[in-house]
mmCIF file of C-alpha atoms in Angstrom:
data_model
loop_
_atom_site.group_PDB
_atom_site.id
_atom_site.type_symbol
_atom_site.label_atom_id
_atom_site.label_comp_id
_atom_site.label_asym_id
_atom_site.label_seq_id
_atom_site.Cartn_x
_atom_site.Cartn_y
_atom_site.Cartn_z
ATOM 1 C CA UNK A 1 0.000 0.000 0.000
ATOM 2 C CA UNK A 2 1.215 3.474 -0.957
ATOM 3 C CA UNK A 3 -0.347 5.804 1.605
ATOM 4 C CA UNK A 4 -0.234 9.381 0.274
ATOM 5 C CA UNK A 5 -1.053 12.661 1.964
ATOM 6 C CA UNK A 6 -2.130 15.065 -0.819
ATOM 7 C CA UNK A 7 -1.712 18.052 1.550
ATOM 8 C CA UNK A 8 1.946 17.330 2.308
ATOM 9 C CA UNK A 9 4.113 20.420 1.864
ATOM 10 C CA UNK A 10 6.254 19.221 -1.043
ATOM 11 C CA UNK A 11 3.836 16.699 -2.537
ATOM 12 C CA UNK A 12 2.678 17.171 -6.116
ATOM 13 C CA UNK A 13 0.534 15.233 -8.544
ATOM 14 C CA UNK A 14 3.469 14.829 -10.933
ATOM 15 C CA UNK A 15 5.715 13.384 -8.213
ATOM 16 C CA UNK A 16 2.888 11.114 -7.089
ATOM 17 C CA UNK A 17 2.423 9.742 -10.617
ATOM 18 C CA UNK A 18 6.177 9.213 -11.083
ATOM 19 C CA UNK A 19 6.362 7.251 -7.838
ATOM 20 C CA UNK A 20 3.381 5.089 -8.713
ATOM 21 C CA UNK A 21 4.992 4.172 -12.032
ATOM 22 C CA UNK A 22 8.371 3.501 -10.385
ATOM 23 C CA UNK A 23 7.016 1.206 -7.677
ATOM 24 C CA UNK A 24 4.404 -0.529 -9.807
ATOM 25 C CA UNK A 25 7.167 -2.259 -11.751
ATOM 26 C CA UNK A 26 8.281 -4.091 -8.593
ATOM 27 C CA UNK A 27 5.138 -4.236 -6.463
ATOM 28 C CA UNK A 28 1.471 -5.089 -6.641
ATOM 29 C CA UNK A 29 0.583 -1.590 -5.491
ATOM 30 C CA UNK A 30 -2.602 -0.240 -3.951
ATOM 31 C CA UNK A 31 -2.929 3.560 -3.678
ATOM 32 C CA UNK A 32 -4.612 5.020 -0.602
ATOM 33 C CA UNK A 33 -5.064 8.768 -0.107
ATOM 34 C CA UNK A 34 -5.649 10.442 3.254
ATOM 35 C CA UNK A 35 -8.578 12.794 3.589
ATOM 36 C CA UNK A 36 -8.548 13.942 7.216
ATOM 37 C CA UNK A 37 -6.495 13.882 10.401
ATOM 38 C CA UNK A 38 -6.215 10.330 11.695
ATOM 39 C CA UNK A 39 -6.995 8.796 8.299
ATOM 40 C CA UNK A 40 -3.428 7.507 7.851
ATOM 41 C CA UNK A 41 -3.835 5.545 11.103
ATOM 42 C CA UNK A 42 -7.036 3.948 9.789
ATOM 43 C CA UNK A 43 -5.424 3.029 6.466
ATOM 44 C CA UNK A 44 -2.302 1.624 8.123
ATOM 45 C CA UNK A 45 -4.479 -0.505 10.383
ATOM 46 C CA UNK A 46 -6.199 -1.813 7.254
ATOM 47 C CA UNK A 47 -2.792 -2.705 5.777
ATOM 48 C CA UNK A 48 -1.968 -4.558 8.987
ATOM 49 C CA UNK A 49 -5.302 -6.376 9.238
ATOM 50 C CA UNK A 50 -5.219 -7.444 5.589
ATOM 51 C CA UNK A 51 -1.615 -8.647 5.928
ATOM 52 C CA UNK A 52 0.070 -6.407 3.403
ATOM 53 C CA UNK A 53 3.824 -6.955 3.096
ATOM 54 C CA UNK A 54 4.730 -3.272 2.864
ATOM 55 C CA UNK A 55 3.330 0.142 3.727
ATOM 56 C CA UNK A 56 4.892 3.126 1.913
ATOM 57 C CA UNK A 57 4.126 6.599 3.271
ATOM 58 C CA UNK A 58 4.255 9.666 1.027
ATOM 59 C CA UNK A 59 3.953 12.674 3.312
ATOM 60 C CA UNK A 60 5.533 14.439 6.245
ATOM 61 C CA UNK A 61 6.354 13.386 9.791
ATOM 62 C CA UNK A 62 2.695 13.621 10.830
ATOM 63 C CA UNK A 63 1.699 11.084 8.173
ATOM 64 C CA UNK A 64 4.503 8.756 9.285
ATOM 65 C CA UNK A 65 3.451 9.058 12.922
ATOM 66 C CA UNK A 66 -0.161 8.223 12.142
ATOM 67 C CA UNK A 67 0.878 5.275 9.964
ATOM 68 C CA UNK A 68 3.170 3.886 12.660
ATOM 69 C CA UNK A 69 0.369 4.076 15.205
ATOM 70 C CA UNK A 70 -1.963 2.229 12.837
ATOM 71 C CA UNK A 71 0.569 -0.543 12.240
ATOM 72 C CA UNK A 72 1.303 -0.845 15.969
ATOM 73 C CA UNK A 73 -2.272 -0.574 17.217
ATOM 74 C CA UNK A 74 -1.853 -3.959 18.923
ATOM 75 C CA UNK A 75 1.867 -3.550 19.628
ATOM 76 C CA UNK A 76 5.003 -4.704 17.832
ATOM 77 C CA UNK A 77 4.921 -8.037 16.023
ATOM 78 C CA UNK A 78 7.135 -9.887 13.563
ATOM 79 C CA UNK A 79 4.177 -10.281 11.196
ATOM 80 C CA UNK A 80 3.548 -6.580 10.655
ATOM 81 C CA UNK A 81 4.003 -4.933 7.247
ATOM 82 C CA UNK A 82 7.397 -3.314 6.751
ATOM 83 C CA UNK A 83 7.464 0.487 6.516
ATOM 84 C CA UNK A 84 9.070 2.607 3.784
ATOM 85 C CA UNK A 85 9.166 6.392 4.074
ATOM 86 C CA UNK A 86 9.071 8.837 1.148
ATOM 87 C CA UNK A 87 9.603 12.365 2.532
ATOM 88 C CA UNK A 88 7.179 15.018 1.303
ATOM 89 C CA UNK A 89 6.775 17.292 4.316
ATOM 90 C CA UNK A 90 8.409 20.481 5.546
ATOM 91 C CA UNK A 91 11.064 18.903 7.823
ATOM 92 C CA UNK A 92 10.995 15.111 7.242
ATOM 93 C CA UNK A 93 12.945 14.478 10.440
ATOM 94 C CA UNK A 94 12.316 10.727 10.649
ATOM 95 C CA UNK A 95 13.309 10.023 7.042
ATOM 96 C CA UNK A 96 16.442 12.162 7.278
ATOM 97 C CA UNK A 97 17.401 10.573 10.611
ATOM 98 C CA UNK A 98 17.290 7.216 8.850
ATOM 99 C CA UNK A 99 19.838 8.537 6.369
ATOM 100 C CA UNK A 100 17.426 9.089 3.484
ATOM 101 C CA UNK A 101 17.839 12.212 1.335
ATOM 102 C CA UNK A 102 15.400 15.069 1.843
ATOM 103 C CA UNK A 103 13.963 14.362 -1.598
ATOM 104 C CA UNK A 104 10.984 12.228 -2.513
ATOM 105 C CA UNK A 105 12.511 10.971 -5.749
ATOM 106 C CA UNK A 106 15.973 10.433 -4.234
ATOM 107 C CA UNK A 107 14.496 8.431 -1.358
ATOM 108 C CA UNK A 108 12.359 6.420 -3.775
ATOM 109 C CA UNK A 109 15.457 5.313 -5.674
ATOM 110 C CA UNK A 110 17.152 4.131 -2.466
ATOM 111 C CA UNK A 111 14.038 2.348 -1.222
ATOM 112 C CA UNK A 112 13.596 0.522 -4.541
ATOM 113 C CA UNK A 113 17.208 -0.684 -4.318
ATOM 114 C CA UNK A 114 16.625 -1.788 -0.724
ATOM 115 C CA UNK A 115 13.437 -3.657 -1.688
ATOM 116 C CA UNK A 116 15.215 -5.491 -4.488
ATOM 117 C CA UNK A 117 18.071 -6.403 -2.138
ATOM 118 C CA UNK A 118 15.778 -7.315 0.773
ATOM 119 C CA UNK A 119 17.385 -4.740 3.098
ATOM 120 C CA UNK A 120 15.643 -3.441 6.187
ATOM 121 C CA UNK A 121 16.390 -2.130 9.666
ATOM 122 C CA UNK A 122 14.576 -2.770 12.945
ATOM 123 C CA UNK A 123 13.995 0.652 14.499
ATOM 124 C CA UNK A 124 13.225 1.491 18.119
ATOM 125 C CA UNK A 125 10.415 3.946 18.862
ATOM 126 C CA UNK A 126 9.143 5.950 21.786
ATOM 127 C CA UNK A 127 5.746 5.456 23.413
ATOM 128 C CA UNK A 128 4.035 8.434 25.096
ATOM 129 C CA UNK A 129 1.221 6.982 27.205
ATOM 130 C CA UNK A 130 -0.545 4.986 24.452
ATOM 131 C CA UNK A 131 0.812 6.760 21.344
ATOM 132 C CA UNK A 132 4.036 5.891 19.520
ATOM 133 C CA UNK A 133 6.446 8.526 18.241
ATOM 134 C CA UNK A 134 9.366 8.190 15.868
ATOM 135 C CA UNK A 135 11.764 10.985 16.777
ATOM 136 C CA UNK A 136 10.585 13.324 19.560
ATOM 137 C CA UNK A 137 7.979 14.395 22.054
ATOM 138 C CA UNK A 138 7.832 17.568 24.067
ATOM 139 C CA UNK A 139 5.990 19.529 26.722
ATOM 140 C CA UNK A 140 6.221 23.256 27.319
ATOM 141 C CA UNK A 141 7.730 25.895 25.058
ATOM 142 C CA UNK A 142 8.513 23.686 22.035
ATOM 143 C CA UNK A 143 4.954 22.324 22.014
ATOM 144 C CA UNK A 144 3.608 25.871 22.308
ATOM 145 C CA UNK A 145 5.527 26.769 19.140
ATOM 146 C CA UNK A 146 4.121 23.709 17.355
ATOM 147 C CA UNK A 147 0.608 24.769 18.391
ATOM 148 C CA UNK A 148 1.176 28.282 17.061
ATOM 149 C CA UNK A 149 2.634 27.016 13.768
ATOM 150 C CA UNK A 150 -0.344 24.702 13.213
ATOM 151 C CA UNK A 151 -2.667 27.659 13.715
ATOM 152 C CA UNK A 152 -0.700 29.793 11.266
ATOM 153 C CA UNK A 153 -0.660 26.987 8.675
ATOM 154 C CA UNK A 154 -4.419 26.533 8.970
ATOM 155 C CA UNK A 155 -4.707 30.269 8.193
ATOM 156 C CA UNK A 156 -2.720 29.828 4.993
ATOM 157 C CA UNK A 157 0.907 30.353 6.037
ATOM 158 C CA UNK A 158 3.456 28.215 4.206
ATOM 159 C CA UNK A 159 5.400 25.742 6.365
ATOM 160 C CA UNK A 160 9.081 26.597 6.031
ATOM 161 C CA UNK A 161 11.959 27.248 8.470
ATOM 162 C CA UNK A 162 11.220 30.981 8.669
ATOM 163 C CA UNK A 163 7.667 30.273 9.857
ATOM 164 C CA UNK A 164 8.994 28.216 12.782
ATOM 165 C CA UNK A 165 11.563 30.891 13.679
ATOM 166 C CA UNK A 166 8.956 33.669 13.585
ATOM 167 C CA UNK A 167 6.538 31.579 15.640
ATOM 168 C CA UNK A 168 9.219 30.760 18.228
ATOM 169 C CA UNK A 169 10.187 34.421 18.639
ATOM 170 C CA UNK A 170 6.562 35.525 18.902
ATOM 171 C CA UNK A 171 5.768 32.809 21.442
ATOM 172 C CA UNK A 172 8.926 33.459 23.480
ATOM 173 C CA UNK A 173 8.569 37.219 23.825
ATOM 174 C CA UNK A 174 4.793 37.678 23.870
ATOM 175 C CA UNK A 175 3.120 34.563 25.285
ATOM 176 C CA UNK A 176 5.241 32.006 27.156
ATOM 177 C CA UNK A 177 5.423 32.189 30.956
ATOM 178 C CA UNK A 178 9.189 32.558 31.491
ATOM 179 C CA UNK A 179 8.906 33.103 35.251
ATOM 180 C CA UNK A 180 7.107 30.048 36.685
ATOM 181 C CA UNK A 181 8.493 26.646 35.599
ATOM 182 C CA UNK A 182 5.825 23.940 35.625
ATOM 183 C CA UNK A 183 7.560 20.685 34.659
ATOM 184 C CA UNK A 184 9.154 17.900 36.686
ATOM 185 C CA UNK A 185 10.919 14.827 35.291
ATOM 186 C CA UNK A 186 10.265 11.631 37.266
ATOM 187 C CA UNK A 187 12.172 8.368 36.715
ATOM 188 C CA UNK A 188 11.665 5.041 38.505
ATOM 189 C CA UNK A 189 13.990 4.717 41.489
ATOM 190 C CA UNK A 190 15.573 8.173 41.065
ATOM 191 C CA UNK A 191 14.916 11.589 42.620
ATOM 192 C CA UNK A 192 12.576 13.858 40.641
ATOM 193 C CA UNK A 193 14.028 16.790 38.702
ATOM 194 C CA UNK A 194 11.729 19.835 39.078
ATOM 195 C CA UNK A 195 11.867 23.408 37.828
ATOM 196 C CA UNK A 196 11.727 22.983 34.034
ATOM 197 C CA UNK A 197 10.072 25.312 31.516
ATOM 198 C CA UNK A 198 10.213 22.756 28.706
ATOM 199 C CA UNK A 199 11.322 19.180 28.134
ATOM 200 C CA UNK A 200 12.146 17.470 24.840
ATOM 201 C CA UNK A 201 12.241 13.661 24.764
ATOM 202 C CA UNK A 202 14.316 12.409 21.814
ATOM 203 C CA UNK A 203 14.306 8.967 20.235
ATOM 204 C CA UNK A 204 16.987 9.955 17.719
ATOM 205 C CA UNK A 205 19.135 12.902 16.710
ATOM 206 C CA UNK A 206 18.593 15.505 15.474
ATOM 207 C CA UNK A 207 15.509 16.818 17.226
ATOM 208 C CA UNK A 208 14.493 18.794 14.134
ATOM 209 C CA UNK A 209 15.865 20.715 11.151
ATOM 210 C CA UNK A 210 15.865 24.336 10.074
ATOM 211 C CA UNK A 211 16.194 23.748 6.351
ATOM 212 C CA UNK A 212 19.547 21.958 5.963
ATOM 213 C CA UNK A 213 20.658 22.753 9.546
ATOM 214 C CA UNK A 214 20.342 20.164 12.298
ATOM 215 C CA UNK A 215 18.963 21.251 15.675
ATOM 216 C CA UNK A 216 20.430 18.936 18.296
ATOM 217 C CA UNK A 217 19.575 19.241 22.006
ATOM 218 C CA UNK A 218 20.443 15.537 22.543
ATOM 219 C CA UNK A 219 23.121 14.607 19.978
ATOM 220 C CA UNK A 220 23.666 11.087 21.342
ATOM 221 C CA UNK A 221 20.023 10.013 20.991
ATOM 222 C CA UNK A 222 19.729 6.924 18.801
ATOM 223 C CA UNK A 223 17.054 4.575 17.464
ATOM 224 C CA UNK A 224 18.977 1.653 19.010
ATOM 225 C CA UNK A 225 19.163 3.153 22.523
ATOM 226 C CA UNK A 226 16.712 4.468 25.117
ATOM 227 C CA UNK A 227 15.215 7.951 25.252
ATOM 228 C CA UNK A 228 17.230 11.127 25.832
ATOM 229 C CA UNK A 229 15.799 14.181 27.572
ATOM 230 C CA UNK A 230 16.713 17.825 27.282
ATOM 231 C CA UNK A 231 15.113 20.212 29.761
ATOM 232 C CA UNK A 232 15.357 23.993 30.076
ATOM 233 C CA UNK A 233 15.636 25.310 33.645
ATOM 234 C CA UNK A 234 15.776 28.918 32.472
ATOM 235 C CA UNK A 235 14.184 30.876 29.655
ATOM 236 C CA UNK A 236 16.256 33.974 30.319
ATOM 237 C CA UNK A 237 17.543 35.560 27.136
ATOM 238 C CA UNK A 238 21.233 34.785 27.771
ATOM 239 C CA UNK A 239 20.529 31.160 28.732
ATOM 240 C CA UNK A 240 18.394 30.630 25.633
ATOM 241 C CA UNK A 241 21.038 32.153 23.343
ATOM 242 C CA UNK A 242 23.651 29.794 24.805
ATOM 243 C CA UNK A 243 21.377 26.756 24.512
ATOM 244 C CA UNK A 244 20.331 27.513 20.916
ATOM 245 C CA UNK A 245 23.934 28.188 19.880
ATOM 246 C CA UNK A 246 25.011 24.798 21.197
ATOM 247 C CA UNK A 247 22.032 23.068 19.585
ATOM 248 C CA UNK A 248 23.029 24.440 16.194
ATOM 249 C CA UNK A 249 26.716 23.509 16.432
ATOM 250 C CA UNK A 250 27.970 20.139 15.109
ATOM 251 C CA UNK A 251 28.884 18.032 18.137
ATOM 252 C CA UNK A 252 28.908 14.508 19.477
ATOM 253 C CA UNK A 253 28.662 15.229 23.202
ATOM 254 C CA UNK A 254 25.778 16.535 25.323
ATOM 255 C CA UNK A 255 25.309 20.287 25.560
ATOM 256 C CA UNK A 256 26.968 21.902 28.588
ATOM 257 C CA UNK A 257 25.740 24.825 30.664
ATOM 258 C CA UNK A 258 23.066 27.336 29.786
ATOM 259 C CA UNK A 259 20.650 26.263 32.502
ATOM 260 C CA UNK A 260 19.671 22.967 30.935
ATOM 261 C CA UNK A 261 19.139 19.346 31.931
ATOM 262 C CA UNK A 262 20.496 16.373 29.962
ATOM 263 C CA UNK A 263 19.425 12.761 30.599
ATOM 264 C CA UNK A 264 20.629 9.776 28.569
ATOM 265 C CA UNK A 265 19.250 6.392 27.540
ATOM 266 C CA UNK A 266 16.119 6.299 29.710
ATOM 267 C CA UNK A 267 13.851 3.275 29.527
ATOM 268 C CA UNK A 268 10.953 5.094 31.186
ATOM 269 C CA UNK A 269 10.240 8.581 32.500
ATOM 270 C CA UNK A 270 7.240 10.752 33.313
ATOM 271 C CA UNK A 271 6.830 14.469 32.675
ATOM 272 C CA UNK A 272 4.533 16.035 35.264
ATOM 273 C CA UNK A 273 3.223 19.600 35.119
ATOM 274 C CA UNK A 274 1.758 21.760 37.873
ATOM 275 C CA UNK A 275 -0.728 23.142 35.325
ATOM 276 C CA UNK A 276 -2.086 22.037 31.932
ATOM 277 C CA UNK A 277 0.717 22.536 29.431
ATOM 278 C CA UNK A 278 1.180 22.124 25.668
ATOM 279 C CA UNK A 279 2.180 18.659 24.418
ATOM 280 C CA UNK A 280 3.465 17.534 21.002
ATOM 281 C CA UNK A 281 4.655 14.324 19.370
ATOM 282 C CA UNK A 282 6.658 14.235 16.123
ATOM 283 C CA UNK A 283 5.718 17.850 15.452
ATOM 284 C CA UNK A 284 1.942 17.371 15.906
ATOM 285 C CA UNK A 285 0.202 19.348 18.632
ATOM 286 C CA UNK A 286 -1.899 17.043 20.846
ATOM 287 C CA UNK A 287 -3.460 19.425 23.347
ATOM 288 C CA UNK A 288 -2.586 20.286 26.927
ATOM 289 C CA UNK A 289 -1.590 17.677 29.488
ATOM 290 C CA UNK A 290 -0.540 17.569 33.131
ATOM 291 C CA UNK A 291 1.270 14.219 32.931
ATOM 292 C CA UNK A 292 2.705 12.005 30.194
ATOM 293 C CA UNK A 293 4.713 8.796 30.651
ATOM 294 C CA UNK A 294 7.341 8.032 28.007
ATOM 295 C CA UNK A 295 8.785 4.574 27.350
ATOM 296 C CA UNK A 296 11.416 3.255 24.974
ATOM 297 C CA UNK A 297 10.303 0.372 22.731
ATOM 298 C CA UNK A 298 13.264 -1.379 21.091
ATOM 299 C CA UNK A 299 13.011 -2.869 17.583
ATOM 300 C CA UNK A 300 9.395 -1.776 17.327
ATOM 301 C CA UNK A 301 9.087 -1.599 13.553
ATOM 302 C CA UNK A 302 10.836 -2.879 10.410
ATOM 303 C CA UNK A 303 11.902 -0.099 8.043
ATOM 304 C CA UNK A 304 13.023 -0.631 4.440
ATOM 305 C CA UNK A 305 16.148 1.399 3.738
#
């Protein structure tokens, strides 16, 4: 099944037709098009229930997230369809983290080669309460920015790096409470870590992209390890400048200083908030929460690459 999101940022009818022709030579292909939020989950569940061999997503990270949750509705299993990802969104973090090019056609060529050679990789995922995520989850400031961007996009704004930067600046200076931290990180058997304004839980690195630039709060996060957590203890201007500068620099060690928290390779953790606070998974805003438990799920899904 080729599961296509016609509203994906970089999707086009011409690219869609080229991909159908390319894959139809190797596969008995069914085309399924999403029509509303949550539809990709329904279609992926259909692919699972009807025992398809392969599910190909053509869309952004939101489409991938929904598809993964449809495939894993009853949990990981060796009999599930494999997943192939064709990036057609604004950031395409999951596809790029897998090493695929940020190009639908370029990724299609690599995936066709992998299919012919029988290559795949078992990828670990995160689980936030009962919803899987591929690369990150967050509560606090980052989720507030995601919420604002979704509102701007629904009003007609184009999703590109400048939109996220403008939204972050607007949220930071005009809306976000930078005085009263609400978040606490709790881990089994360890003391709680309170006093956080935001927390980003990463299943891989980078956390996101600004065009070609990686944004890396947890550079050691990896699909084959547990979850990494970055937390901001301060949203003062100088602390934020230091944190952002380090996030944008190429590095292979955790960020140092700047009023932040870094946790590595967690199997389970809970983010608790003293008030309802914004929550996002894989760049999709999911409302306000006061508590979310995150777990690492190793080798959750088989990805063709």
